[in-house]
PDB file of C-alpha atoms in Angstrom:
ATOM      1  CA  UNK A   1      -1.208  -6.666  -1.427  1.00 42.00           C
ATOM      2  CA  UNK A   2      -1.557 -10.196  -2.711  1.00 45.00           C
ATOM      3  CA  UNK A   3      -5.151 -11.337  -2.960  1.00 57.00           C
ATOM      4  CA  UNK A   4      -4.688 -15.110  -3.050  1.00 69.00           C
ATOM      5  CA  UNK A   5      -6.848 -17.240  -0.786  1.00 77.00           C
ATOM      6  CA  UNK A   6      -4.429 -18.323   1.957  1.00 85.00           C
ATOM      7  CA  UNK A   7      -6.861 -18.873   4.832  1.00 90.00           C
ATOM      8  CA  UNK A   8      -5.601 -22.324   5.843  1.00 91.00           C
ATOM      9  CA  UNK A   9      -1.935 -21.318   5.803  1.00 91.00           C
ATOM     10  CA  UNK A  10      -2.503 -18.053   7.648  1.00 92.00           C
ATOM     11  CA  UNK A  11      -4.721 -19.550  10.349  1.00 92.00           C
ATOM     12  CA  UNK A  12      -2.369 -22.449  11.023  1.00 93.00           C
ATOM     13  CA  UNK A  13       0.637 -20.131  11.169  1.00 93.00           C
ATOM     14  CA  UNK A  14      -1.156 -17.861  13.652  1.00 91.00           C
ATOM     15  CA  UNK A  15      -1.338 -20.815  16.055  1.00 92.00           C
ATOM     16  CA  UNK A  16       2.005 -22.433  15.231  1.00 92.00           C
ATOM     17  CA  UNK A  17       3.967 -19.215  15.680  1.00 93.00           C
ATOM     18  CA  UNK A  18       3.451 -19.367  19.464  1.00 92.00           C
ATOM     19  CA  UNK A  19       4.824 -22.918  19.597  1.00 92.00           C
ATOM     20  CA  UNK A  20       7.888 -22.027  17.530  1.00 94.00           C
ATOM     21  CA  UNK A  21       8.748 -18.845  19.423  1.00 94.00           C
ATOM     22  CA  UNK A  22       8.204 -20.578  22.777  1.00 93.00           C
ATOM     23  CA  UNK A  23      10.443 -23.442  21.737  1.00 93.00           C
ATOM     24  CA  UNK A  24      13.156 -21.087  20.502  1.00 95.00           C
ATOM     25  CA  UNK A  25      13.124 -19.241  23.851  1.00 94.00           C
ATOM     26  CA  UNK A  26      13.297 -22.612  25.627  1.00 93.00           C
ATOM     27  CA  UNK A  27      16.289 -23.670  23.508  1.00 93.00           C
ATOM     28  CA  UNK A  28      17.995 -20.343  24.197  1.00 94.00           C
ATOM     29  CA  UNK A  29      17.541 -20.483  27.971  1.00 90.00           C
ATOM     30  CA  UNK A  30      18.372 -24.191  28.299  1.00 89.00           C
ATOM     31  CA  UNK A  31      21.627 -23.785  26.387  1.00 89.00           C
ATOM     32  CA  UNK A  32      23.848 -23.995  29.454  1.00 87.00           C
ATOM     33  CA  UNK A  33      22.746 -27.432  30.617  1.00 87.00           C
ATOM     34  CA  UNK A  34      21.255 -29.067  27.509  1.00 90.00           C
ATOM     35  CA  UNK A  35      21.885 -28.944  23.751  1.00 91.00           C
ATOM     36  CA  UNK A  36      20.880 -25.523  22.469  1.00 89.00           C
ATOM     37  CA  UNK A  37      21.990 -21.964  22.963  1.00 89.00           C
ATOM     38  CA  UNK A  38      21.984 -18.620  21.223  1.00 91.00           C
ATOM     39  CA  UNK A  39      22.721 -19.790  17.719  1.00 94.00           C
ATOM     40  CA  UNK A  40      19.959 -22.311  17.112  1.00 95.00           C
ATOM     41  CA  UNK A  41      17.543 -20.311  19.282  1.00 95.00           C
ATOM     42  CA  UNK A  42      18.152 -17.295  17.066  1.00 95.00           C
ATOM     43  CA  UNK A  43      17.826 -19.344  13.904  1.00 95.00           C
ATOM     44  CA  UNK A  44      14.518 -20.765  15.109  1.00 95.00           C
ATOM     45  CA  UNK A  45      13.165 -17.303  15.943  1.00 95.00           C
ATOM     46  CA  UNK A  46      14.239 -16.141  12.490  1.00 95.00           C
ATOM     47  CA  UNK A  47      12.472 -19.200  11.083  1.00 95.00           C
ATOM     48  CA  UNK A  48       9.259 -18.165  12.845  1.00 95.00           C
ATOM     49  CA  UNK A  49       9.491 -14.688  11.324  1.00 94.00           C
ATOM     50  CA  UNK A  50      10.164 -16.235   7.907  1.00 94.00           C
ATOM     51  CA  UNK A  51       6.984 -18.299   8.299  1.00 93.00           C
ATOM     52  CA  UNK A  52       5.105 -15.040   8.904  1.00 92.00           C
ATOM     53  CA  UNK A  53       6.735 -13.640   5.755  1.00 91.00           C
ATOM     54  CA  UNK A  54       5.538 -16.672   3.773  1.00 89.00           C
ATOM     55  CA  UNK A  55       1.966 -16.302   5.000  1.00 90.00           C
ATOM     56  CA  UNK A  56       1.725 -12.510   4.789  1.00 87.00           C
ATOM     57  CA  UNK A  57       3.285  -9.577   2.951  1.00 84.00           C
ATOM     58  CA  UNK A  58       6.653  -8.082   3.735  1.00 86.00           C
ATOM     59  CA  UNK A  59       4.868  -4.813   4.618  1.00 87.00           C
ATOM     60  CA  UNK A  60       2.366  -6.512   6.935  1.00 88.00           C
ATOM     61  CA  UNK A  61       5.199  -8.259   8.775  1.00 89.00           C
ATOM     62  CA  UNK A  62       7.056  -4.945   9.108  1.00 88.00           C
ATOM     63  CA  UNK A  63       3.869  -3.557  10.674  1.00 91.00           C
ATOM     64  CA  UNK A  64       3.494  -6.528  13.068  1.00 90.00           C
ATOM     65  CA  UNK A  65       7.181  -6.506  14.092  1.00 90.00           C
ATOM     66  CA  UNK A  66       8.550  -2.977  13.684  1.00 91.00           C
ATOM     67  CA  UNK A  67      12.178  -4.016  14.200  1.00 90.00           C
ATOM     68  CA  UNK A  68      15.159  -2.714  12.267  1.00 92.00           C
ATOM     69  CA  UNK A  69      17.243  -5.885  12.013  1.00 93.00           C
ATOM     70  CA  UNK A  70      20.495  -4.026  11.281  1.00 93.00           C
ATOM     71  CA  UNK A  71      20.163  -2.225  14.618  1.00 95.00           C
ATOM     72  CA  UNK A  72      19.344  -5.564  16.269  1.00 95.00           C
ATOM     73  CA  UNK A  73      22.648  -6.957  14.933  1.00 95.00           C
ATOM     74  CA  UNK A  74      24.510  -3.948  16.341  1.00 96.00           C
ATOM     75  CA  UNK A  75      22.804  -4.349  19.735  1.00 95.00           C
ATOM     76  CA  UNK A  76      23.826  -8.007  19.786  1.00 95.00           C
ATOM     77  CA  UNK A  77      27.454  -7.152  19.091  1.00 95.00           C
ATOM     78  CA  UNK A  78      27.373  -4.527  21.851  1.00 95.00           C
ATOM     79  CA  UNK A  79      26.027  -7.160  24.288  1.00 92.00           C
ATOM     80  CA  UNK A  80      28.831  -9.563  23.365  1.00 91.00           C
ATOM     81  CA  UNK A  81      31.588  -6.948  23.635  1.00 92.00           C
ATOM     82  CA  UNK A  82      30.072  -5.413  26.762  1.00 91.00           C
ATOM     83  CA  UNK A  83      29.907  -8.687  28.716  1.00 90.00           C
ATOM     84  CA  UNK A  84      33.445  -9.548  27.630  1.00 89.00           C
ATOM     85  CA  UNK A  85      34.898  -6.136  28.415  1.00 89.00           C
ATOM     86  CA  UNK A  86      33.005  -5.912  31.718  1.00 86.00           C
ATOM     87  CA  UNK A  87      35.505  -8.436  33.102  1.00 85.00           C
ATOM     88  CA  UNK A  88      38.262  -5.822  32.731  1.00 88.00           C
ATOM     89  CA  UNK A  89      36.549  -3.673  35.380  1.00 88.00           C
ATOM     90  CA  UNK A  90      37.179  -6.398  37.995  1.00 87.00           C
ATOM     91  CA  UNK A  91      40.889  -6.757  37.126  1.00 88.00           C
ATOM     92  CA  UNK A  92      40.504 -10.160  35.458  1.00 88.00           C
ATOM     93  CA  UNK A  93      41.329 -11.079  31.833  1.00 89.00           C
ATOM     94  CA  UNK A  94      38.999 -10.218  28.933  1.00 89.00           C
ATOM     95  CA  UNK A  95      36.112 -12.729  28.472  1.00 86.00           C
ATOM     96  CA  UNK A  96      36.235 -13.949  32.106  1.00 86.00           C
ATOM     97  CA  UNK A  97      32.689 -14.820  33.163  1.00 86.00           C
ATOM     98  CA  UNK A  98      31.109 -14.854  36.604  1.00 83.00           C
ATOM     99  CA  UNK A  99      28.726 -17.490  37.953  1.00 82.00           C
ATOM    100  CA  UNK A 100      26.541 -17.665  41.017  1.00 79.00           C
ATOM    101  CA  UNK A 101      23.330 -18.801  42.625  1.00 82.00           C
ATOM    102  CA  UNK A 102      20.777 -16.105  43.351  1.00 80.00           C
ATOM    103  CA  UNK A 103      17.598 -16.520  45.385  1.00 82.00           C
ATOM    104  CA  UNK A 104      14.741 -14.549  43.864  1.00 81.00           C
ATOM    105  CA  UNK A 105      11.504 -14.277  45.910  1.00 81.00           C
ATOM    106  CA  UNK A 106       9.006 -15.877  43.519  1.00 80.00           C
ATOM    107  CA  UNK A 107      11.238 -18.021  41.310  1.00 79.00           C
ATOM    108  CA  UNK A 108      13.488 -19.427  44.040  1.00 79.00           C
ATOM    109  CA  UNK A 109      17.114 -20.467  43.616  1.00 82.00           C
ATOM    110  CA  UNK A 110      18.393 -19.613  40.141  1.00 80.00           C
ATOM    111  CA  UNK A 111      21.899 -20.124  38.810  1.00 80.00           C
ATOM    112  CA  UNK A 112      22.888 -17.044  36.860  1.00 82.00           C
ATOM    113  CA  UNK A 113      25.858 -16.809  34.535  1.00 86.00           C
ATOM    114  CA  UNK A 114      27.107 -13.799  32.572  1.00 85.00           C
ATOM    115  CA  UNK A 115      27.690 -16.134  29.618  1.00 88.00           C
ATOM    116  CA  UNK A 116      23.902 -15.972  29.145  1.00 89.00           C
ATOM    117  CA  UNK A 117      24.227 -12.262  28.323  1.00 89.00           C
ATOM    118  CA  UNK A 118      26.960 -13.120  25.818  1.00 92.00           C
ATOM    119  CA  UNK A 119      24.611 -15.731  24.378  1.00 92.00           C
ATOM    120  CA  UNK A 120      21.837 -13.127  24.186  1.00 93.00           C
ATOM    121  CA  UNK A 121      24.217 -11.100  22.008  1.00 94.00           C
ATOM    122  CA  UNK A 122      24.745 -14.130  19.759  1.00 94.00           C
ATOM    123  CA  UNK A 123      20.958 -14.600  19.625  1.00 95.00           C
ATOM    124  CA  UNK A 124      20.340 -11.005  18.515  1.00 95.00           C
ATOM    125  CA  UNK A 125      23.122 -11.133  15.923  1.00 96.00           C
ATOM    126  CA  UNK A 126      21.815 -14.390  14.433  1.00 96.00           C
ATOM    127  CA  UNK A 127      18.221 -13.110  14.232  1.00 95.00           C
ATOM    128  CA  UNK A 128      19.385  -9.772  12.826  1.00 95.00           C
ATOM    129  CA  UNK A 129      21.737 -11.180  10.179  1.00 96.00           C
ATOM    130  CA  UNK A 130      19.327 -13.908   9.014  1.00 95.00           C
ATOM    131  CA  UNK A 131      16.411 -11.509   8.714  1.00 94.00           C
ATOM    132  CA  UNK A 132      18.564  -8.870   6.976  1.00 93.00           C
ATOM    133  CA  UNK A 133      19.664 -11.421   4.362  1.00 93.00           C
ATOM    134  CA  UNK A 134      16.130 -12.687   3.777  1.00 92.00           C
ATOM    135  CA  UNK A 135      14.529  -9.244   3.673  1.00 90.00           C
ATOM    136  CA  UNK A 136      17.100  -7.777   1.289  1.00 90.00           C
ATOM    137  CA  UNK A 137      16.571 -10.721  -1.077  1.00 89.00           C
ATOM    138  CA  UNK A 138      12.786 -10.558  -0.689  1.00 83.00           C
ATOM    139  CA  UNK A 139      12.448  -6.809  -1.193  1.00 76.00           C
ATOM    140  CA  UNK A 140      13.910  -6.837  -4.735  1.00 67.00           C
ATOM    141  CA  UNK A 141      10.842  -6.827  -6.901  1.00 57.00           C
TER     142      UNK A 141
ATOM    143  CA  UNK B   1       1.457 -53.555  34.241  1.00 77.00           C
ATOM    144  CA  UNK B   2       5.095 -53.479  33.096  1.00 86.00           C
ATOM    145  CA  UNK B   3       4.409 -56.036  30.421  1.00 89.00           C
ATOM    146  CA  UNK B   4       1.418 -54.073  29.133  1.00 91.00           C
ATOM    147  CA  UNK B   5       3.403 -50.841  28.843  1.00 90.00           C
ATOM    148  CA  UNK B   6       6.348 -52.587  27.211  1.00 91.00           C
ATOM    149  CA  UNK B   7       3.954 -54.225  24.769  1.00 93.00           C
ATOM    150  CA  UNK B   8       2.422 -50.812  24.001  1.00 94.00           C
ATOM    151  CA  UNK B   9       5.858 -49.249  23.381  1.00 94.00           C
ATOM    152  CA  UNK B  10       6.775 -52.003  20.925  1.00 95.00           C
ATOM    153  CA  UNK B  11       3.338 -51.880  19.332  1.00 96.00           C
ATOM    154  CA  UNK B  12       3.423 -48.117  18.728  1.00 96.00           C
ATOM    155  CA  UNK B  13       6.942 -48.133  17.280  1.00 96.00           C
ATOM    156  CA  UNK B  14       6.281 -51.113  15.003  1.00 97.00           C
ATOM    157  CA  UNK B  15       2.931 -49.740  13.819  1.00 96.00           C
ATOM    158  CA  UNK B  16       4.594 -46.364  13.165  1.00 96.00           C
ATOM    159  CA  UNK B  17       7.355 -47.990  11.129  1.00 96.00           C
ATOM    160  CA  UNK B  18       4.784 -50.046   9.210  1.00 96.00           C
ATOM    161  CA  UNK B  19       2.676 -46.966   8.420  1.00 96.00           C
ATOM    162  CA  UNK B  20       5.766 -45.099   7.208  1.00 95.00           C
ATOM    163  CA  UNK B  21       6.579 -48.064   4.970  1.00 96.00           C
ATOM    164  CA  UNK B  22       3.010 -48.034   3.617  1.00 95.00           C
ATOM    165  CA  UNK B  23       3.400 -44.314   2.891  1.00 95.00           C
ATOM    166  CA  UNK B  24       6.615 -44.969   0.981  1.00 95.00           C
ATOM    167  CA  UNK B  25       4.936 -47.710  -1.070  1.00 95.00           C
ATOM    168  CA  UNK B  26       2.061 -45.337  -1.762  1.00 94.00           C
ATOM    169  CA  UNK B  27       4.415 -42.645  -3.017  1.00 94.00           C
ATOM    170  CA  UNK B  28       6.076 -45.127  -5.370  1.00 94.00           C
ATOM    171  CA  UNK B  29       3.005 -46.934  -6.656  1.00 94.00           C
ATOM    172  CA  UNK B  30       0.206 -44.370  -6.915  1.00 93.00           C
ATOM    173  CA  UNK B  31      -0.332 -42.764 -10.332  1.00 91.00           C
ATOM    174  CA  UNK B  32      -0.351 -38.945  -9.942  1.00 91.00           C
ATOM    175  CA  UNK B  33       0.748 -36.122  -7.641  1.00 92.00           C
ATOM    176  CA  UNK B  34      -2.550 -35.834  -5.760  1.00 92.00           C
ATOM    177  CA  UNK B  35      -2.907 -39.486  -4.823  1.00 93.00           C
ATOM    178  CA  UNK B  36       0.777 -39.668  -3.893  1.00 93.00           C
ATOM    179  CA  UNK B  37       0.394 -36.614  -1.712  1.00 93.00           C
ATOM    180  CA  UNK B  38      -2.651 -38.205  -0.122  1.00 92.00           C
ATOM    181  CA  UNK B  39      -0.569 -41.272   0.820  1.00 92.00           C
ATOM    182  CA  UNK B  40       2.463 -39.317   1.984  1.00 91.00           C
ATOM    183  CA  UNK B  41       0.716 -36.690   4.094  1.00 93.00           C
ATOM    184  CA  UNK B  42      -1.742 -38.988   5.892  1.00 93.00           C
ATOM    185  CA  UNK B  43       0.078 -42.231   6.426  1.00 94.00           C
ATOM    186  CA  UNK B  44       3.500 -40.771   7.155  1.00 93.00           C
ATOM    187  CA  UNK B  45       2.024 -38.311   9.668  1.00 94.00           C
ATOM    188  CA  UNK B  46       0.285 -41.060  11.616  1.00 95.00           C
ATOM    189  CA  UNK B  47       3.399 -43.242  11.365  1.00 95.00           C
ATOM    190  CA  UNK B  48       5.745 -40.617  12.755  1.00 95.00           C
ATOM    191  CA  UNK B  49       3.219 -39.720  15.461  1.00 95.00           C
ATOM    192  CA  UNK B  50       3.057 -43.365  16.547  1.00 95.00           C
ATOM    193  CA  UNK B  51       6.864 -43.562  16.694  1.00 96.00           C
ATOM    194  CA  UNK B  52       7.011 -40.352  18.771  1.00 96.00           C
ATOM    195  CA  UNK B  53       4.375 -41.718  21.138  1.00 95.00           C
ATOM    196  CA  UNK B  54       6.350 -44.939  21.491  1.00 95.00           C
ATOM    197  CA  UNK B  55       9.552 -43.015  22.236  1.00 95.00           C
ATOM    198  CA  UNK B  56       7.718 -40.835  24.772  1.00 95.00           C
ATOM    199  CA  UNK B  57       6.294 -43.898  26.565  1.00 94.00           C
ATOM    200  CA  UNK B  58       9.724 -45.559  26.550  1.00 94.00           C
ATOM    201  CA  UNK B  59      11.479 -42.658  28.258  1.00 93.00           C
ATOM    202  CA  UNK B  60       8.575 -42.055  30.651  1.00 93.00           C
ATOM    203  CA  UNK B  61       8.281 -45.661  31.701  1.00 91.00           C
ATOM    204  CA  UNK B  62      11.883 -46.860  31.792  1.00 88.00           C
ATOM    205  CA  UNK B  63      13.723 -43.704  32.838  1.00 88.00           C
ATOM    206  CA  UNK B  64      10.922 -41.737  34.559  1.00 89.00           C
ATOM    207  CA  UNK B  65      11.655 -38.782  32.304  1.00 90.00           C
ATOM    208  CA  UNK B  66       8.634 -36.772  31.134  1.00 91.00           C
ATOM    209  CA  UNK B  67       9.854 -35.357  27.827  1.00 90.00           C
ATOM    210  CA  UNK B  68       7.477 -32.532  26.958  1.00 90.00           C
ATOM    211  CA  UNK B  69       9.371 -31.814  23.737  1.00 92.00           C
ATOM    212  CA  UNK B  70       8.157 -35.108  22.282  1.00 93.00           C
ATOM    213  CA  UNK B  71       4.548 -34.111  23.071  1.00 93.00           C
ATOM    214  CA  UNK B  72       5.168 -30.706  21.521  1.00 92.00           C
ATOM    215  CA  UNK B  73       6.592 -32.398  18.433  1.00 92.00           C
ATOM    216  CA  UNK B  74       3.555 -34.671  18.361  1.00 92.00           C
ATOM    217  CA  UNK B  75       1.123 -31.715  18.380  1.00 92.00           C
ATOM    218  CA  UNK B  76       3.268 -29.723  15.969  1.00 93.00           C
ATOM    219  CA  UNK B  77       3.440 -32.550  13.444  1.00 93.00           C
ATOM    220  CA  UNK B  78      -0.296 -33.148  13.719  1.00 93.00           C
ATOM    221  CA  UNK B  79      -0.927 -29.493  12.849  1.00 93.00           C
ATOM    222  CA  UNK B  80       1.715 -28.837  10.187  1.00 93.00           C
ATOM    223  CA  UNK B  81       1.824 -31.963   8.069  1.00 94.00           C
ATOM    224  CA  UNK B  82      -1.740 -31.791   6.652  1.00 93.00           C
ATOM    225  CA  UNK B  83      -1.292 -28.078   5.933  1.00 93.00           C
ATOM    226  CA  UNK B  84       1.924 -28.856   4.045  1.00 93.00           C
ATOM    227  CA  UNK B  85       0.127 -31.556   2.065  1.00 94.00           C
ATOM    228  CA  UNK B  86      -2.711 -29.157   1.251  1.00 93.00           C
ATOM    229  CA  UNK B  87      -0.301 -26.461   0.054  1.00 93.00           C
ATOM    230  CA  UNK B  88       1.683 -28.872  -2.144  1.00 93.00           C
ATOM    231  CA  UNK B  89      -1.505 -30.200  -3.751  1.00 92.00           C
ATOM    232  CA  UNK B  90      -2.849 -26.701  -4.283  1.00 91.00           C
ATOM    233  CA  UNK B  91       0.406 -25.479  -5.822  1.00 91.00           C
ATOM    234  CA  UNK B  92       0.434 -28.528  -8.099  1.00 92.00           C
ATOM    235  CA  UNK B  93      -3.174 -27.923  -9.202  1.00 90.00           C
ATOM    236  CA  UNK B  94      -2.656 -24.227  -9.897  1.00 88.00           C
ATOM    237  CA  UNK B  95       0.556 -24.824 -11.840  1.00 90.00           C
ATOM    238  CA  UNK B  96      -1.383 -27.173 -14.103  1.00 86.00           C
ATOM    239  CA  UNK B  97      -0.261 -30.670 -13.086  1.00 86.00           C
ATOM    240  CA  UNK B  98      -2.780 -33.030 -14.753  1.00 86.00           C
ATOM    241  CA  UNK B  99      -4.983 -35.449 -12.815  1.00 87.00           C
ATOM    242  CA  UNK B 100      -4.692 -39.170 -13.375  1.00 86.00           C
ATOM    243  CA  UNK B 101      -6.228 -40.036 -16.764  1.00 83.00           C
ATOM    244  CA  UNK B 102      -8.815 -42.330 -15.144  1.00 83.00           C
ATOM    245  CA  UNK B 103     -10.168 -39.746 -12.703  1.00 81.00           C
ATOM    246  CA  UNK B 104     -13.730 -38.681 -13.479  1.00 83.00           C
ATOM    247  CA  UNK B 105     -14.518 -35.620 -11.377  1.00 81.00           C
ATOM    248  CA  UNK B 106     -12.836 -32.237 -11.084  1.00 82.00           C
ATOM    249  CA  UNK B 107     -15.095 -30.100  -8.902  1.00 83.00           C
ATOM    250  CA  UNK B 108     -12.451 -27.444  -8.329  1.00 83.00           C
ATOM    251  CA  UNK B 109     -12.202 -26.742 -12.075  1.00 84.00           C
ATOM    252  CA  UNK B 110     -15.995 -26.330 -12.295  1.00 86.00           C
ATOM    253  CA  UNK B 111     -16.081 -24.059  -9.233  1.00 85.00           C
ATOM    254  CA  UNK B 112     -13.205 -21.946 -10.490  1.00 83.00           C
ATOM    255  CA  UNK B 113     -14.962 -21.513 -13.840  1.00 85.00           C
ATOM    256  CA  UNK B 114     -18.128 -20.482 -12.016  1.00 85.00           C
ATOM    257  CA  UNK B 115     -16.193 -18.024  -9.836  1.00 82.00           C
ATOM    258  CA  UNK B 116     -14.417 -16.411 -12.775  1.00 81.00           C
ATOM    259  CA  UNK B 117     -17.737 -16.162 -14.668  1.00 80.00           C
ATOM    260  CA  UNK B 118     -19.265 -14.526 -11.586  1.00 75.00           C
ATOM    261  CA  UNK B 119     -16.425 -12.018 -11.498  1.00 72.00           C
ATOM    262  CA  UNK B 120     -17.008 -11.174 -15.145  1.00 68.00           C
ATOM    263  CA  UNK B 121     -20.721 -10.601 -14.474  1.00 68.00           C
ATOM    264  CA  UNK B 122     -19.844  -8.329 -11.556  1.00 67.00           C
ATOM    265  CA  UNK B 123     -17.456  -6.378 -13.752  1.00 63.00           C
ATOM    266  CA  UNK B 124     -20.151  -5.945 -16.403  1.00 65.00           C
ATOM    267  CA  UNK B 125     -22.642  -4.717 -13.802  1.00 65.00           C
ATOM    268  CA  UNK B 126     -20.099  -2.283 -12.354  1.00 65.00           C
ATOM    269  CA  UNK B 127     -19.267  -0.971 -15.807  1.00 66.00           C
ATOM    270  CA  UNK B 128     -22.977  -0.456 -16.542  1.00 65.00           C
ATOM    271  CA  UNK B 129     -23.391   1.403 -13.256  1.00 63.00           C
ATOM    272  CA  UNK B 130     -20.371   3.566 -14.021  1.00 62.00           C
ATOM    273  CA  UNK B 131     -21.723   4.256 -17.475  1.00 63.00           C
ATOM    274  CA  UNK B 132     -25.100   5.280 -15.977  1.00 63.00           C
ATOM    275  CA  UNK B 133     -23.416   7.519 -13.417  1.00 61.00           C
ATOM    276  CA  UNK B 134     -21.276   9.196 -16.059  1.00 60.00           C
ATOM    277  CA  UNK B 135     -24.366   9.835 -18.209  1.00 54.00           C
TER     278      UNK B 135
END
């Protein structure tokens, strides 16, 4: 454990992390109608985790977020392939996406698109790859 | 009412640009890292916040578009920029960047000396205690 006095950095990051993660989720979900999407949403989430790594130890962050980022990358790829290959079940070409409006009791009319699931795959892959690169560089001591 | 809001938009954006310019002059003209950091982190923060406020008012007034991202950026900048300035100054001090030759006080140096002396005293006491226990 490092014993430097990082109170200001750690306290500010505790508050700022919520803003950054919220904004990255916003960018991810708004990607269909506004600038944004899986890639920069994933990069921003990875940036939030990197901020945690700057303020705390690599071991503390592994305790806060017990995620194996290599598995996260694999899950993302499975999402991307699964949503693309799912089109084959309906006798349409690979990568054909479906779109529709769904009325959900509390949230009301929502337009849902299977491309969002593909984008979720991109999001997971970007978070997983970025964090794998940074952790493997950071762990060499 | 329109004229007042349009005046405010122009006022905020011009004041923000002016403050950013003042920050740039400060960074060029001030003598050492700490005073430069003081100029850059305070004046530039307020300048950019004024410009963001002007942009927010412009879109809200003329296009009726409430852009919450600008407000979020406003709050975010207000919280991060001073912390960044603090960390840069601290890193500079601990890596031994000298103060301006005309500065007269260095309280941090005195306090750090005191703290390290205190640690040494504690170590001595602990060693004495250990010695007593082992006897």
